[in-house]
Coordinates of C-alpha atoms and ligand atoms in Angstrom, one line a residue:
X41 CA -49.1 -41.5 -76.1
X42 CA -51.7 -44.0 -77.7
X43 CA -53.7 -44.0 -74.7
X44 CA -56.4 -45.8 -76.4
X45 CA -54.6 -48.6 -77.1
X46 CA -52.4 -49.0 -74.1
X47 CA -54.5 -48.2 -71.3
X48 CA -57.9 -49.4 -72.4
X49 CA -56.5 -52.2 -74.6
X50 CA -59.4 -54.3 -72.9
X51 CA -62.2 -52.5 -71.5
X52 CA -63.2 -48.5 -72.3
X53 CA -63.0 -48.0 -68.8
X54 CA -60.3 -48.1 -66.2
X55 CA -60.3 -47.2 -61.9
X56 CA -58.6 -44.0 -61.3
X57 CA -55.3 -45.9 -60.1
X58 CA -55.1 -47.9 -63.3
X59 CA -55.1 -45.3 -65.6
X60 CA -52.4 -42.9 -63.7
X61 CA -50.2 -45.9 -63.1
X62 CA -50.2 -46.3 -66.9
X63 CA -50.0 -42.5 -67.8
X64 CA -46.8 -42.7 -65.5
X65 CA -45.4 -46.0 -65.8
X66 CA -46.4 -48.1 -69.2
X67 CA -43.2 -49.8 -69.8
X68 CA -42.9 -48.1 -73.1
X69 CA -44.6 -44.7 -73.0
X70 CA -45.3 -43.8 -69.6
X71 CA -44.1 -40.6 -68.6
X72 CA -41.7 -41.3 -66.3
X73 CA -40.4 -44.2 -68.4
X74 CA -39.7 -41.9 -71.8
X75 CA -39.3 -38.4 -70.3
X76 CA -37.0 -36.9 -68.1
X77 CA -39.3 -34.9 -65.8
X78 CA -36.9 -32.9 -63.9
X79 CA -35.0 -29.5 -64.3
X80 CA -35.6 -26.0 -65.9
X81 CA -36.0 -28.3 -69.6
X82 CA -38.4 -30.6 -67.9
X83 CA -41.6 -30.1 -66.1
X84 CA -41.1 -29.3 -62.5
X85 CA -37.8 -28.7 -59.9
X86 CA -37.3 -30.6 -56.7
X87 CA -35.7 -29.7 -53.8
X88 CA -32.4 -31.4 -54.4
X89 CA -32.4 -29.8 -57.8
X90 CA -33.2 -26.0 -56.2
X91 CA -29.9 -26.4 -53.8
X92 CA -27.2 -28.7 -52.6
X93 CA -28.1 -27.3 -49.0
X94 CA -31.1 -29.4 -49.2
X95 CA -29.4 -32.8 -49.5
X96 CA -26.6 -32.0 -46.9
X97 CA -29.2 -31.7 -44.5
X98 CA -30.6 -35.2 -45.4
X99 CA -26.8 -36.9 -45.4
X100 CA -26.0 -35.1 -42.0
X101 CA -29.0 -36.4 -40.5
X102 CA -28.0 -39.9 -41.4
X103 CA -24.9 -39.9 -40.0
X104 CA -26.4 -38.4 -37.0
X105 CA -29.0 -41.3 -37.1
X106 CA -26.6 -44.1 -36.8
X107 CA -24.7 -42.3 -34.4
X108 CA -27.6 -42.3 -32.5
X109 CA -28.4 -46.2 -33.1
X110 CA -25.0 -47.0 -31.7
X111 CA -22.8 -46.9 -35.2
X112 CA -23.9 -50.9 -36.8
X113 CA -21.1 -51.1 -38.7
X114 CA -23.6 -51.9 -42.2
X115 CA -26.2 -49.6 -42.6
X116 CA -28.2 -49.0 -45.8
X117 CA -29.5 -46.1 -47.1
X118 CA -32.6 -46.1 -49.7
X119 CA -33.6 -43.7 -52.3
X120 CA -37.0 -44.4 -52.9
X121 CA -37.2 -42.4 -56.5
X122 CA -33.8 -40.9 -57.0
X123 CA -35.2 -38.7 -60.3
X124 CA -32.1 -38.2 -62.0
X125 CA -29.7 -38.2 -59.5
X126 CA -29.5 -34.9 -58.2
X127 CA -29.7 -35.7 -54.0
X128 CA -27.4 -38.9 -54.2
X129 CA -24.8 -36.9 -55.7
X130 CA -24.4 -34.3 -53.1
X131 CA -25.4 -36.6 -50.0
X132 CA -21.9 -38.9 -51.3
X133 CA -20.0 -35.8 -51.3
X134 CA -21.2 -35.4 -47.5
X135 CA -20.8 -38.8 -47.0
X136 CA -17.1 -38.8 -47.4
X137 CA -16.6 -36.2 -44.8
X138 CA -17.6 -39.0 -42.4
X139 CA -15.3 -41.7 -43.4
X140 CA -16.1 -44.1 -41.1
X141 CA -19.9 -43.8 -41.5
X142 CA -18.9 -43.8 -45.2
X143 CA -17.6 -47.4 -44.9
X144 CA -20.9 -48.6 -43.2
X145 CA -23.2 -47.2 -45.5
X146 CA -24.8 -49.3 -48.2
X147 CA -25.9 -46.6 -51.1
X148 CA -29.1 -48.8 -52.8
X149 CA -31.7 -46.9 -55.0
X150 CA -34.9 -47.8 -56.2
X151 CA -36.0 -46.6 -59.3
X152 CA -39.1 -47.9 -61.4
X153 CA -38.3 -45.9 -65.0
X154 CA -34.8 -47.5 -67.3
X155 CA -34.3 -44.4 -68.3
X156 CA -34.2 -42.5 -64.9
X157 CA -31.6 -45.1 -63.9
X158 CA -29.4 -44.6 -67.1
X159 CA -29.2 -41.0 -66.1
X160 CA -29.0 -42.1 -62.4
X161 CA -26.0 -43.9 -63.7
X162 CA -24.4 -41.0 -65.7
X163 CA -24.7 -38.5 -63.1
X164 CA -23.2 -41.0 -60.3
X165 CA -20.7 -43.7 -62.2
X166 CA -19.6 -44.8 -58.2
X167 CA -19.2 -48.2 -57.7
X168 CA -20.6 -48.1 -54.2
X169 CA -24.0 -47.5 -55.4
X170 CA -26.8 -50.3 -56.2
X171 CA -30.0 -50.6 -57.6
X172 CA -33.4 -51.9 -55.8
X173 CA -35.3 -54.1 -57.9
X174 CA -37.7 -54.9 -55.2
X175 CA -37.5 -53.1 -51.4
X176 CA -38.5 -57.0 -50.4
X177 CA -35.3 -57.9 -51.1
X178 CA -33.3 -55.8 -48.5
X179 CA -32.4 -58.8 -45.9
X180 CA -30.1 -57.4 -43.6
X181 CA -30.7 -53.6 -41.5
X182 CA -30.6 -51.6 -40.1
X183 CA -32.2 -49.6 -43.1
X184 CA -33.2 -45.8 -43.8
X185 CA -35.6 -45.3 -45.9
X186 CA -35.6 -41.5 -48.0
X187 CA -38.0 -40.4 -49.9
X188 CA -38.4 -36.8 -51.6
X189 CA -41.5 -36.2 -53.6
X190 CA -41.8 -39.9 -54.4
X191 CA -45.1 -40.5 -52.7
X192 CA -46.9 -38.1 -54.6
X193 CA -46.2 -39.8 -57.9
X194 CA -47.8 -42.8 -56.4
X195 CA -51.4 -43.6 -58.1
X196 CA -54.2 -43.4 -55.9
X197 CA -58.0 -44.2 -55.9
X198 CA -60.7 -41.5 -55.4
X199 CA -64.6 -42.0 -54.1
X200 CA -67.3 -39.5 -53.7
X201 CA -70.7 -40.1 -51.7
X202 CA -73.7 -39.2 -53.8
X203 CA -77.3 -39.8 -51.8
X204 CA -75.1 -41.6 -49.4
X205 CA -73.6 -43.6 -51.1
X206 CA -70.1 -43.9 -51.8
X207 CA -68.7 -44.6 -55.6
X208 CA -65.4 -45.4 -57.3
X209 CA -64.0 -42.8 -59.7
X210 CA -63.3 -44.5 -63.1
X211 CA -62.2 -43.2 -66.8
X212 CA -63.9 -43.8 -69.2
X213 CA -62.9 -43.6 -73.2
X214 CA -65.9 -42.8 -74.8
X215 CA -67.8 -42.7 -78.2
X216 CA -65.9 -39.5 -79.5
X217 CA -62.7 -40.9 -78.2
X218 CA -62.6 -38.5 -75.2
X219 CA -61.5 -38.9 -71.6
X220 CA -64.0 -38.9 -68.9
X221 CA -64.8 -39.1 -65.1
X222 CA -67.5 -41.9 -64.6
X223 CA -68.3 -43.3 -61.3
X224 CA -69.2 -46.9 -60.2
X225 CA -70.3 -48.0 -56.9
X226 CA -67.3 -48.6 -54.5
X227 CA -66.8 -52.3 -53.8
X228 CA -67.2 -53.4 -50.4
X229 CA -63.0 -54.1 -49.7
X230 CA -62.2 -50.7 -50.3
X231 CA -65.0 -48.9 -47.9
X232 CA -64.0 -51.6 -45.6
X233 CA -60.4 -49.6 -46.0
X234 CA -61.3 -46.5 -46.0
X235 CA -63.1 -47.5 -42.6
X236 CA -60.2 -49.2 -41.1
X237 CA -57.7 -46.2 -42.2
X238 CA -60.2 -43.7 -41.0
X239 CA -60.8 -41.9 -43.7
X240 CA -63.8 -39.5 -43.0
X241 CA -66.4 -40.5 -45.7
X242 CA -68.1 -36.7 -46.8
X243 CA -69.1 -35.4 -50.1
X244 CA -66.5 -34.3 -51.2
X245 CA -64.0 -36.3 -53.0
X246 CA -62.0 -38.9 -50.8
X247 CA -58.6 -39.7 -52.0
X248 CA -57.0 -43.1 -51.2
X249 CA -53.2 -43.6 -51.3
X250 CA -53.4 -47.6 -52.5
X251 CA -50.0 -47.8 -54.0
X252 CA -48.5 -46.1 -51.1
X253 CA -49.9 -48.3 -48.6
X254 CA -48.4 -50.9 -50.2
X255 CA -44.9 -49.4 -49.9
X256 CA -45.7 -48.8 -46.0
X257 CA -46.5 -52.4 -45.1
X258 CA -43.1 -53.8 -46.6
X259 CA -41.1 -50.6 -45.2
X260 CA -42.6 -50.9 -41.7
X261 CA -42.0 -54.9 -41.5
X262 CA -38.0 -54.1 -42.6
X263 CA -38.0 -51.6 -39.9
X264 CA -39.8 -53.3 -37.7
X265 CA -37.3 -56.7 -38.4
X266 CA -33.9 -54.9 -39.0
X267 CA -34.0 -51.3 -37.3
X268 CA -33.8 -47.8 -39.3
X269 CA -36.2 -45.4 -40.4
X270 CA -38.4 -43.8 -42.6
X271 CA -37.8 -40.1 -43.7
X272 CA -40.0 -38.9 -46.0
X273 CA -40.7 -35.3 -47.6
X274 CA -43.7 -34.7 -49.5
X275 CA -45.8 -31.8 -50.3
X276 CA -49.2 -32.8 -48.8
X277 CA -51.6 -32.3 -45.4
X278 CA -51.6 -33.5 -42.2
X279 CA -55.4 -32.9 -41.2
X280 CA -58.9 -34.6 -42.6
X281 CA -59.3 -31.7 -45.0
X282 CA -58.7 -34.3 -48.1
X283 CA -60.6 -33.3 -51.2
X284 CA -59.7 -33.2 -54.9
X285 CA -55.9 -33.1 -54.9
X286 CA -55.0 -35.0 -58.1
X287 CA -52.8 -32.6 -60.5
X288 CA -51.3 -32.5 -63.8
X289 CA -48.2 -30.7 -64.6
X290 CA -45.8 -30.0 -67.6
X291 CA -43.2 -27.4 -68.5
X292 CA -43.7 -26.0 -65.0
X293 CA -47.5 -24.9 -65.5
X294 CA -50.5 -26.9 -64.3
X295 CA -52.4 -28.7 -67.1
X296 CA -55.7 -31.0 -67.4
X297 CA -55.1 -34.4 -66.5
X298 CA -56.7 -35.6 -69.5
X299 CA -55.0 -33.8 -72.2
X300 CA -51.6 -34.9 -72.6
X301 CA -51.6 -38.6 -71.1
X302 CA -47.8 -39.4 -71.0
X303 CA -46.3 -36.6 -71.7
X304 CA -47.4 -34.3 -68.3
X305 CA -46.7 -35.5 -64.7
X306 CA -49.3 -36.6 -62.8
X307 CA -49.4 -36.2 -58.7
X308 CA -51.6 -35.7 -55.7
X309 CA -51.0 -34.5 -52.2
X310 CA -49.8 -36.7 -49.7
X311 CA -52.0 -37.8 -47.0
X312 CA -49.7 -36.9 -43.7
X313 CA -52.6 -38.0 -41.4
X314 CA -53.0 -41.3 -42.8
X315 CA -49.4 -42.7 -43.6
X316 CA -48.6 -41.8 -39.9
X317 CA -51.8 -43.2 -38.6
X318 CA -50.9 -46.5 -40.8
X319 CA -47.1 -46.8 -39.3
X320 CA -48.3 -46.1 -35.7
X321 CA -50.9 -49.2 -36.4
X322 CA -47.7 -51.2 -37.6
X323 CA -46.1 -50.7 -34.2
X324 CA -43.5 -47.5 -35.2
X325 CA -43.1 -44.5 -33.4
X326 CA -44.1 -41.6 -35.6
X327 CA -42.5 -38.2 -34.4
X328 CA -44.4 -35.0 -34.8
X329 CA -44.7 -34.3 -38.8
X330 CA -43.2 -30.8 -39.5
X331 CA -42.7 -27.8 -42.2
X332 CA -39.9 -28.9 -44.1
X333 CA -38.7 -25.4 -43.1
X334 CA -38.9 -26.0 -39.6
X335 CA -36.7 -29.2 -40.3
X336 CA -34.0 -27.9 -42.1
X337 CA -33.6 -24.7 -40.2
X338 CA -33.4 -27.4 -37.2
X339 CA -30.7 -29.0 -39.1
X340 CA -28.7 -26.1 -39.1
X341 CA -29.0 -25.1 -43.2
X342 CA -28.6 -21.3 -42.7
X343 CA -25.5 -21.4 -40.4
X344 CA -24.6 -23.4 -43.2
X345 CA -25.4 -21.1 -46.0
X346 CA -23.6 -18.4 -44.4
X347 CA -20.7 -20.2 -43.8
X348 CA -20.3 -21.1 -47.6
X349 CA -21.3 -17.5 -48.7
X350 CA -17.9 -16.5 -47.1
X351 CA -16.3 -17.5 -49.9
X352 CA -18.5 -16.8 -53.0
X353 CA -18.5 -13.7 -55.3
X354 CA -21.8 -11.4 -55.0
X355 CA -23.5 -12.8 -57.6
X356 CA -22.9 -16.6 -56.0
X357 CA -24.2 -15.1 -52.6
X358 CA -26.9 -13.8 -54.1
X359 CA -28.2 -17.4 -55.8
X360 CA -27.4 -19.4 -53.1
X361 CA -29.7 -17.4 -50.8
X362 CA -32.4 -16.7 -53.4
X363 CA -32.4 -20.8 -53.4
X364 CA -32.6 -21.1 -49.8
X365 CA -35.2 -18.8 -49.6
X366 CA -37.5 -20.9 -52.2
X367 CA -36.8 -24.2 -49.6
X368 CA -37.6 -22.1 -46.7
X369 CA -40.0 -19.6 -47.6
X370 CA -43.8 -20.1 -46.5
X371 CA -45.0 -18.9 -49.6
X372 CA -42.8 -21.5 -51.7
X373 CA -42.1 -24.9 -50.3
X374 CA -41.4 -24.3 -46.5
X375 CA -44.6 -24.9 -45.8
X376 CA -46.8 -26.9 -47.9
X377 CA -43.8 -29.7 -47.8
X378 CA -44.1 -31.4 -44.5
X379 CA -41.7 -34.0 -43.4
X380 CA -42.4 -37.3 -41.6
X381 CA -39.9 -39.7 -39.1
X382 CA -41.4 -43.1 -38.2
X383 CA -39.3 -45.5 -36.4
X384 CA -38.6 -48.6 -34.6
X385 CA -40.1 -48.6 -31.1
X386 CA -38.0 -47.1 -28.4
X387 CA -36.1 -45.3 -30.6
X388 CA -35.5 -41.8 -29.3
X389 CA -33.2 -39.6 -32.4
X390 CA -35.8 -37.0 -33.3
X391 CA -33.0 -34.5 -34.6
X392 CA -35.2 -32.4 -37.0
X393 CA -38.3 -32.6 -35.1
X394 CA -37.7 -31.1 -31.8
Ligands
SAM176 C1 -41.4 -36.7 -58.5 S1 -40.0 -37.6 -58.9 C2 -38.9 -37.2 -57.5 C3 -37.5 -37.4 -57.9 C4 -36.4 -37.1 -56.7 N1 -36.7 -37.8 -55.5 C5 -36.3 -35.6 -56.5 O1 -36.7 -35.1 -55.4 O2 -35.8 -34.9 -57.4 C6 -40.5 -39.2 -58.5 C7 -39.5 -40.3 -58.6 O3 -40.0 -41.5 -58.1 C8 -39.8 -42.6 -59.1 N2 -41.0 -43.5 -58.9 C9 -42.3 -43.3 -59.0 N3 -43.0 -44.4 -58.7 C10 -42.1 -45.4 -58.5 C11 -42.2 -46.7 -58.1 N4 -43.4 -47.3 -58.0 N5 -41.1 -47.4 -57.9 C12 -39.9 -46.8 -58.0 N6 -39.7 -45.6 -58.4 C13 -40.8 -44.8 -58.6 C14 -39.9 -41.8 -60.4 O4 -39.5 -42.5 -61.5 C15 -39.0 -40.6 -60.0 O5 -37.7 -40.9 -60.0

């Protein structure tokens, strides 16, 4: 990418937020925008993309949900950053097995890249399915809102305290035309936040999910107003630990952030602890976050492993547990991903988390 041009077009400086929200999402050469991230040919592998298993768990639970909220007849389900496709495919497939939840259910995703969408549309050519342009504009509920690894591509600020003091990370393009960390003092509206989201102010560097708190104020209001949910997975921490999280990744190896703008993925962990301080603030009830193990052995996915083994070949069996095992096992994703359910007050479905 011409970073130069594009994302210090004004300025040779830029906040932290600014410059990963263009890396990522300049309408013409963000990554997300030209690349297709996903997949053994792409830069990193998801969940839905490591095993069908995965996303039967999330379309089971769903129908189980609005069981549980007395079958509306409408309910709409929302992929918040489908990638290419991969868990909306198999959670249709389930879907159908439920016919009449299957009539209720609105499919709407929300996608910011054109290109993820045209290989959104590929993958799923089903005329039940709509795209988001804005989550504002859902006006009727109830609503669940899914999200798998979409809060970690979300671009967030970072501050350190030097001599007690806290600062604002920038980058900064400088004389040689190299990328660097500079720091400016913090303006007073975002210590004021990190006070109000109590976000322990140490040495070390403070992360701040700004994008992602924007997504929780409109998501909590819809839930608030219509009914539903929020079920997100995320790799991330529930505690204060914090600290430099922010990572670049591409063809499945980390990489520095600064050295190929556009064309590596940029993410940081989530901030558990503060999203489920946040919705608790807006009035949800926030169940107890969990391992995404825990969740989806909850949710039944080895009895349902073995029961599809049955009919496979050796080699089959042997895949489809060596993929479980990556979903499950501590030492791969069981359990750095943790898995969050807020909902509307009173609400007591907490399948997954008991
Ligand atoms: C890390 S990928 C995860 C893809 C998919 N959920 C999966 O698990 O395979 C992040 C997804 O979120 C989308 N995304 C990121 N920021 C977005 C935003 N602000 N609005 C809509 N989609 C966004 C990306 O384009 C991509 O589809």
């Amino acid at each position: 990418m011409n970073y130069k041009k594009i994302i210090f077009n004004k300025s040779r400086e830029v906040s932290l937020d600014k410059f990963i929200s263009k890396a990522l999402y300049d309408k013409k050469n963000g990554y997300y925008m030209k690349k297709t991230p996903l997949g053994k040919k792409g830069d990193f592998i998801t969940a839905p993309l490591i095993s069908n298993l995965f996303s039967e768990m999330i379309a089971i639970w769903c129908v189980s949900f609005w069981e549980n909220i007395g079958q509306p007849k409408k309910i709409n389900f929302v992929e918040l950053g489908p990638g290419d496709g991969s868990l909306c495919e198999a959670i249709l497939k389930t879907f159908k097995k439920f016919p009449k939840f299957n009539d209720c259910c609105e499919i709407l995703l929300y996608e910011i890249s054109d290109n993820l969408k045209r290989i959104q549309n590929k993958k799923l050519k089903n005329k039940k399915i709509k795209w988001l342009r804005n989550i504002n504009n859902i006006k009727t509920g109830p609503t669940i809102f899914f999200g798998n690894e979409f809060f970690d591509s979300l671009p967030i600020k970072q501050f350190i305290v030097l001599e007690e003091k806290v600062f604002e990370r920038y980058v900064l393009l400088n004389e040689k035309n190299d990328l660097k960390y500079i720091y400016k003092k913090a303006k007073k509206k975002y210590l004021d936040q990190l006070l109000n989201f109590e976000v322990p102010i140490k040495k070390n560097v403070i992360e701040f999910p700004v994008e992602t708190i924007k997504y929780l104020k409109i998501i909590s209001k819809k839930i608030n107003k219509y009914d539903g949910a929020l079920l997100i997975f995320d790799y991330g921490y529930n505690n204060d630990s914090s600290g430099e999280s922010l990572q670049s990744v591409r063809k499945h190896r980390y990489t520095d952030i600064f050295s190929k703008v556009g064309n590596s993925d940029i993410s940081s962990h989530v901030n558990f602890k503060l999203i489920s301080n946040f919705l608790k603030k807006k009035n949800l009830i926030v169940e107890k976050i969990v391992n995404q193990n825990r969740f989806l052995y909850k949710m039944g996915i080895v009895d349902r492993a073995n029961i599809i083994s049955k009919n496979l070949n050796f080699k089959d069996k042997a895949d489809l547990y060596y993929r479980l095992k990556r979903l499950l096992d501590e030492k791969s994703m069981g359990s750095l991903f943790k898995v969050l359910l807020a909902k509307k007050k009173y609400n007591k479905f907490s399948t997954g988390f008991n």
